[in-house]
């Protein structure tokens, strides 16, 4: 009987691992996020996640590759690794990246990580995966404006 309980426990652990692996990580919408035409730009700093709440931290892997880590209550939620160099200028270097994250109710695709020339700060660009091209809350706002105009006239 004990052998079956260990087997069942192992199967449950493996199932939870695969379920969590397939889900999109989620975080609160950052208060310092700057809206762009296609999504948002989130500032990142090269400092540890020492405070409670959410932080977007710029780090480097042991091989020097830039990484943006998203923490919630000092627990890692998402990781975006810089890929190929897209552009290098006096202001810094821009790298391609990939991965998805859910901010609030909307899903975003990470596309670029920019590292400033001082290598201590930068930003990550997240493009909305919303098929309408508008942020999710903008769609509701358009519908509400149309309803208000119809009711007024």
mmCIF file of N, CA and C in Angstrom, residues 34-108:
data_model
loop_
_atom_site.group_PDB
_atom_site.id
_atom_site.type_symbol
_atom_site.label_atom_id
_atom_site.label_comp_id
_atom_site.label_asym_id
_atom_site.label_seq_id
_atom_site.Cartn_x
_atom_site.Cartn_y
_atom_site.Cartn_z
ATOM 1 N N UNK A 34 4.927 52.823 -18.903
ATOM 2 C CA UNK A 34 4.627 53.903 -19.850
ATOM 3 C C UNK A 34 3.911 53.292 -21.050
ATOM 4 N N UNK A 35 2.655 53.685 -21.297
ATOM 5 C CA UNK A 35 1.945 53.141 -22.454
ATOM 6 C C UNK A 35 2.629 53.547 -23.766
ATOM 7 N N UNK A 36 2.659 52.621 -24.723
ATOM 8 C CA UNK A 36 3.172 52.883 -26.066
ATOM 9 C C UNK A 36 2.057 52.566 -27.058
ATOM 10 N N UNK A 37 2.309 52.792 -28.328
ATOM 11 C CA UNK A 37 1.299 52.523 -29.354
ATOM 12 C C UNK A 37 0.904 51.046 -29.383
ATOM 13 N N UNK A 38 1.847 50.144 -29.107
ATOM 14 C CA UNK A 38 1.571 48.710 -29.215
ATOM 15 C C UNK A 38 1.449 47.998 -27.874
ATOM 16 N N UNK A 39 1.762 48.668 -26.784
ATOM 17 C CA UNK A 39 1.727 47.997 -25.487
ATOM 18 C C UNK A 39 2.230 48.887 -24.382
ATOM 19 N N UNK A 40 3.257 48.415 -23.636
ATOM 20 C CA UNK A 40 3.806 49.189 -22.534
ATOM 21 C C UNK A 40 5.326 49.060 -22.487
ATOM 22 N N UNK A 41 5.948 50.057 -21.858
ATOM 23 C CA UNK A 41 7.388 50.057 -21.607
ATOM 24 C C UNK A 41 7.562 50.111 -20.098
ATOM 25 N N UNK A 42 8.299 49.140 -19.546
ATOM 26 C CA UNK A 42 8.494 49.058 -18.102
ATOM 27 C C UNK A 42 9.965 49.302 -17.789
ATOM 28 N N UNK A 43 10.228 50.268 -16.908
ATOM 29 C CA UNK A 43 11.597 50.580 -16.506
ATOM 30 C C UNK A 43 12.149 49.449 -15.644
ATOM 31 N N UNK A 44 13.454 49.159 -15.814
ATOM 32 C CA UNK A 44 14.130 48.134 -15.013
ATOM 33 C C UNK A 44 15.401 48.741 -14.432
ATOM 34 N N UNK A 45 15.753 48.309 -13.238
ATOM 35 C CA UNK A 45 16.945 48.792 -12.545
ATOM 36 C C UNK A 45 17.796 47.609 -12.120
ATOM 37 N N UNK A 46 19.100 47.826 -12.046
ATOM 38 C CA UNK A 46 20.029 46.794 -11.608
ATOM 39 C C UNK A 46 20.139 46.870 -10.084
ATOM 40 N N UNK A 47 19.118 46.392 -9.396
ATOM 41 C CA UNK A 47 19.127 46.355 -7.939
ATOM 42 C C UNK A 47 18.263 45.181 -7.491
ATOM 43 N N UNK A 48 18.588 44.599 -6.362
ATOM 44 C CA UNK A 48 17.845 43.423 -5.917
ATOM 45 C C UNK A 48 16.420 43.761 -5.493
ATOM 46 N N UNK A 49 15.567 42.767 -5.565
ATOM 47 C CA UNK A 49 14.170 42.924 -5.144
ATOM 48 C C UNK A 49 14.119 42.809 -3.624
ATOM 49 N N UNK A 50 14.356 43.928 -2.934
ATOM 50 C CA UNK A 50 14.436 43.908 -1.476
ATOM 51 C C UNK A 50 13.108 44.245 -0.812
ATOM 52 N N UNK A 51 12.213 44.863 -1.535
ATOM 53 C CA UNK A 51 10.967 45.299 -0.915
ATOM 54 C C UNK A 51 9.821 44.358 -1.253
ATOM 55 N N UNK A 52 8.815 44.423 -0.417
ATOM 56 C CA UNK A 52 7.596 43.673 -0.685
ATOM 57 C C UNK A 52 6.889 44.280 -1.884
ATOM 58 N N UNK A 53 6.015 43.542 -2.487
ATOM 59 C CA UNK A 53 5.316 44.039 -3.654
ATOM 60 C C UNK A 53 5.987 43.536 -4.911
ATOM 61 N N UNK A 54 5.857 44.322 -5.962
ATOM 62 C CA UNK A 54 6.368 43.894 -7.260
ATOM 63 C C UNK A 54 7.610 44.692 -7.647
ATOM 64 N N UNK A 55 8.565 44.022 -8.290
ATOM 65 C CA UNK A 55 9.729 44.732 -8.816
ATOM 66 C C UNK A 55 10.164 44.091 -10.123
ATOM 67 N N UNK A 56 10.631 44.931 -11.031
ATOM 68 C CA UNK A 56 11.178 44.520 -12.327
ATOM 69 C C UNK A 56 12.663 44.825 -12.245
ATOM 70 N N UNK A 57 13.482 43.788 -12.214
ATOM 71 C CA UNK A 57 14.903 43.928 -11.934
ATOM 72 C C UNK A 57 15.748 43.505 -13.124
ATOM 73 N N UNK A 58 16.758 44.312 -13.427
ATOM 74 C CA UNK A 58 17.725 43.995 -14.468
ATOM 75 C C UNK A 58 18.870 43.228 -13.832
ATOM 76 N N UNK A 59 19.251 42.110 -14.430
ATOM 77 C CA UNK A 59 20.333 41.279 -13.911
ATOM 78 C C UNK A 59 21.202 40.814 -15.069
ATOM 79 N N UNK A 60 22.265 40.129 -14.730
ATOM 80 C CA UNK A 60 23.117 39.495 -15.739
ATOM 81 C C UNK A 60 23.342 38.052 -15.323
ATOM 82 N N UNK A 61 23.250 37.151 -16.313
ATOM 83 C CA UNK A 61 23.574 35.757 -16.053
ATOM 84 C C UNK A 61 25.087 35.631 -15.900
ATOM 85 N N UNK A 62 25.550 34.478 -15.488
ATOM 86 C CA UNK A 62 26.988 34.279 -15.283
ATOM 87 C C UNK A 62 27.790 34.475 -16.575
ATOM 88 N N UNK A 63 27.151 34.270 -17.724
ATOM 89 C CA UNK A 63 27.851 34.476 -19.006
ATOM 90 C C UNK A 63 27.733 35.923 -19.508
ATOM 91 N N UNK A 64 27.121 36.812 -18.727
ATOM 92 C CA UNK A 64 27.010 38.226 -19.086
ATOM 93 C C UNK A 64 25.737 38.602 -19.817
ATOM 94 N N UNK A 65 24.887 37.636 -20.138
ATOM 95 C CA UNK A 65 23.646 37.907 -20.857
ATOM 96 C C UNK A 65 22.660 38.654 -19.956
ATOM 97 N N UNK A 66 22.116 39.801 -20.421
ATOM 98 C CA UNK A 66 21.134 40.532 -19.629
ATOM 99 C C UNK A 66 19.830 39.741 -19.461
ATOM 100 N N UNK A 67 19.229 39.887 -18.285
ATOM 101 C CA UNK A 67 17.970 39.227 -17.960
ATOM 102 C C UNK A 67 17.106 40.217 -17.194
ATOM 103 N N UNK A 68 15.814 40.246 -17.505
ATOM 104 C CA UNK A 68 14.860 41.018 -16.720
ATOM 105 C C UNK A 68 14.047 40.017 -15.903
ATOM 106 N N UNK A 69 14.101 40.175 -14.577
ATOM 107 C CA UNK A 69 13.359 39.310 -13.665
ATOM 108 C C UNK A 69 12.190 40.099 -13.086
ATOM 109 N N UNK A 70 11.028 39.456 -13.009
ATOM 110 C CA UNK A 70 9.852 40.061 -12.400
ATOM 111 C C UNK A 70 9.614 39.330 -11.081
ATOM 112 N N UNK A 71 9.563 40.104 -9.996
ATOM 113 C CA UNK A 71 9.356 39.546 -8.667
ATOM 114 C C UNK A 71 8.056 40.065 -8.078
ATOM 115 N N UNK A 72 7.343 39.202 -7.369
ATOM 116 C CA UNK A 72 6.196 39.597 -6.565
ATOM 117 C C UNK A 72 6.455 39.084 -5.163
ATOM 118 N N UNK A 73 6.512 40.000 -4.208
ATOM 119 C CA UNK A 73 6.833 39.655 -2.819
ATOM 120 C C UNK A 73 8.112 38.837 -2.728
ATOM 121 N N UNK A 74 9.145 39.286 -3.414
ATOM 122 C CA UNK A 74 10.485 38.701 -3.444
ATOM 123 C C UNK A 74 10.524 37.288 -4.028
ATOM 124 N N UNK A 75 9.470 36.891 -4.713
ATOM 125 C CA UNK A 75 9.406 35.577 -5.355
ATOM 126 C C UNK A 75 9.432 35.782 -6.865
ATOM 127 N N UNK A 76 10.333 35.075 -7.586
ATOM 128 C CA UNK A 76 10.388 35.265 -9.043
ATOM 129 C C UNK A 76 9.109 34.781 -9.721
ATOM 130 N N UNK A 77 8.580 35.618 -10.594
ATOM 131 C CA UNK A 77 7.343 35.309 -11.315
ATOM 132 C C UNK A 77 7.634 35.046 -12.788
ATOM 133 N N UNK A 78 8.493 35.862 -13.387
ATOM 134 C CA UNK A 78 8.806 35.726 -14.814
ATOM 135 C C UNK A 78 10.248 36.118 -15.062
ATOM 136 N N UNK A 79 10.801 35.578 -16.168
ATOM 137 C CA UNK A 79 12.180 35.875 -16.553
ATOM 138 C C UNK A 79 12.211 36.073 -18.062
ATOM 139 N N UNK A 80 12.828 37.183 -18.477
ATOM 140 C CA UNK A 80 12.974 37.495 -19.892
ATOM 141 C C UNK A 80 14.468 37.627 -20.190
ATOM 142 N N UNK A 81 14.986 36.745 -21.029
ATOM 143 C CA UNK A 81 16.416 36.695 -21.339
ATOM 144 C C UNK A 81 16.679 37.422 -22.656
ATOM 145 N N UNK A 82 17.695 38.283 -22.654
ATOM 146 C CA UNK A 82 18.069 39.003 -23.871
ATOM 147 C C UNK A 82 18.627 38.022 -24.893
ATOM 148 N N UNK A 83 18.210 38.204 -26.133
ATOM 149 C CA UNK A 83 18.691 37.355 -27.222
ATOM 150 C C UNK A 83 19.681 38.112 -28.082
ATOM 151 N N UNK A 84 19.440 38.139 -29.369
ATOM 152 C CA UNK A 84 20.362 38.787 -30.307
ATOM 153 C C UNK A 84 20.300 40.308 -30.167
ATOM 154 N N UNK A 85 21.437 40.959 -30.452
ATOM 155 C CA UNK A 85 21.505 42.424 -30.426
ATOM 156 C C UNK A 85 20.730 42.970 -31.605
ATOM 157 N N UNK A 86 19.878 43.945 -31.339
ATOM 158 C CA UNK A 86 19.126 44.600 -32.403
ATOM 159 C C UNK A 86 19.760 45.923 -32.807
ATOM 160 N N UNK A 87 20.322 46.643 -31.800
ATOM 161 C CA UNK A 87 20.848 47.970 -32.075
ATOM 162 C C UNK A 87 21.810 48.380 -30.961
ATOM 163 N N UNK A 88 22.867 49.088 -31.332
ATOM 164 C CA UNK A 88 23.799 49.644 -30.355
ATOM 165 C C UNK A 88 24.023 51.107 -30.699
ATOM 166 N N UNK A 89 23.786 51.977 -29.720
ATOM 167 C CA UNK A 89 23.979 53.416 -29.886
ATOM 168 C C UNK A 89 24.665 53.949 -28.639
ATOM 169 N N UNK A 90 24.931 55.254 -28.630
ATOM 170 C CA UNK A 90 25.541 55.870 -27.454
ATOM 171 C C UNK A 90 24.659 55.727 -26.217
ATOM 172 N N UNK A 91 23.351 55.719 -26.422
ATOM 173 C CA UNK A 91 22.414 55.626 -25.301
ATOM 174 C C UNK A 91 22.353 54.226 -24.701
ATOM 175 N N UNK A 92 22.784 53.212 -25.427
ATOM 176 C CA UNK A 92 22.753 51.853 -24.904
ATOM 177 C C UNK A 92 22.557 50.816 -25.989
ATOM 178 N N UNK A 93 22.230 49.606 -25.561
ATOM 179 C CA UNK A 93 22.076 48.477 -26.472
ATOM 180 C C UNK A 93 20.678 47.893 -26.338
ATOM 181 N N UNK A 94 20.089 47.544 -27.473
ATOM 182 C CA UNK A 94 18.765 46.932 -27.494
ATOM 183 C C UNK A 94 18.899 45.492 -27.957
ATOM 184 N N UNK A 95 18.254 44.588 -27.212
ATOM 185 C CA UNK A 95 18.281 43.156 -27.503
ATOM 186 C C UNK A 95 16.873 42.662 -27.788
ATOM 187 N N UNK A 96 16.776 41.625 -28.596
ATOM 188 C CA UNK A 96 15.496 40.949 -28.805
ATOM 189 C C UNK A 96 15.240 40.056 -27.586
ATOM 190 N N UNK A 97 13.995 39.820 -27.269
ATOM 191 C CA UNK A 97 13.629 38.894 -26.199
ATOM 192 C C UNK A 97 12.271 38.296 -26.533
ATOM 193 N N UNK A 98 11.861 37.330 -25.766
ATOM 194 C CA UNK A 98 10.545 36.718 -25.983
ATOM 195 C C UNK A 98 9.993 36.256 -24.653
ATOM 196 N N UNK A 99 8.753 35.864 -24.670
ATOM 197 C CA UNK A 99 8.075 35.404 -23.469
ATOM 198 C C UNK A 99 6.813 36.214 -23.256
ATOM 199 N N UNK A 100 5.892 35.638 -22.530
ATOM 200 C CA UNK A 100 4.622 36.317 -22.264
ATOM 201 C C UNK A 100 4.438 36.530 -20.774
ATOM 202 N N UNK A 101 3.641 37.538 -20.449
ATOM 203 C CA UNK A 101 3.257 37.811 -19.069
ATOM 204 C C UNK A 101 1.870 38.431 -19.081
ATOM 205 N N UNK A 102 1.113 38.111 -18.078
ATOM 206 C CA UNK A 102 -0.233 38.667 -17.932
ATOM 207 C C UNK A 102 -0.151 39.787 -16.906
ATOM 208 N N UNK A 103 -0.496 40.999 -17.318
ATOM 209 C CA UNK A 103 -0.525 42.152 -16.424
ATOM 210 C C UNK A 103 -1.972 42.560 -16.245
ATOM 211 N N UNK A 104 -2.481 42.382 -15.056
ATOM 212 C CA UNK A 104 -3.896 42.616 -14.837
ATOM 213 C C UNK A 104 -4.690 41.573 -15.601
ATOM 214 N N UNK A 105 -5.554 42.012 -16.501
ATOM 215 C CA UNK A 105 -6.378 41.095 -17.284
ATOM 216 C C UNK A 105 -5.864 40.895 -18.701
ATOM 217 N N UNK A 106 -4.795 41.579 -19.058
ATOM 218 C CA UNK A 106 -4.313 41.550 -20.441
ATOM 219 C C UNK A 106 -2.981 40.801 -20.547
ATOM 220 N N UNK A 107 -2.803 40.073 -21.641
ATOM 221 C CA UNK A 107 -1.569 39.326 -21.893
ATOM 222 C C UNK A 107 -0.663 40.138 -22.810
ATOM 223 N N UNK A 108 0.628 40.154 -22.475
ATOM 224 C CA UNK A 108 1.626 40.898 -23.245
ATOM 225 C C UNK A 108 2.744 39.960 -23.682
#
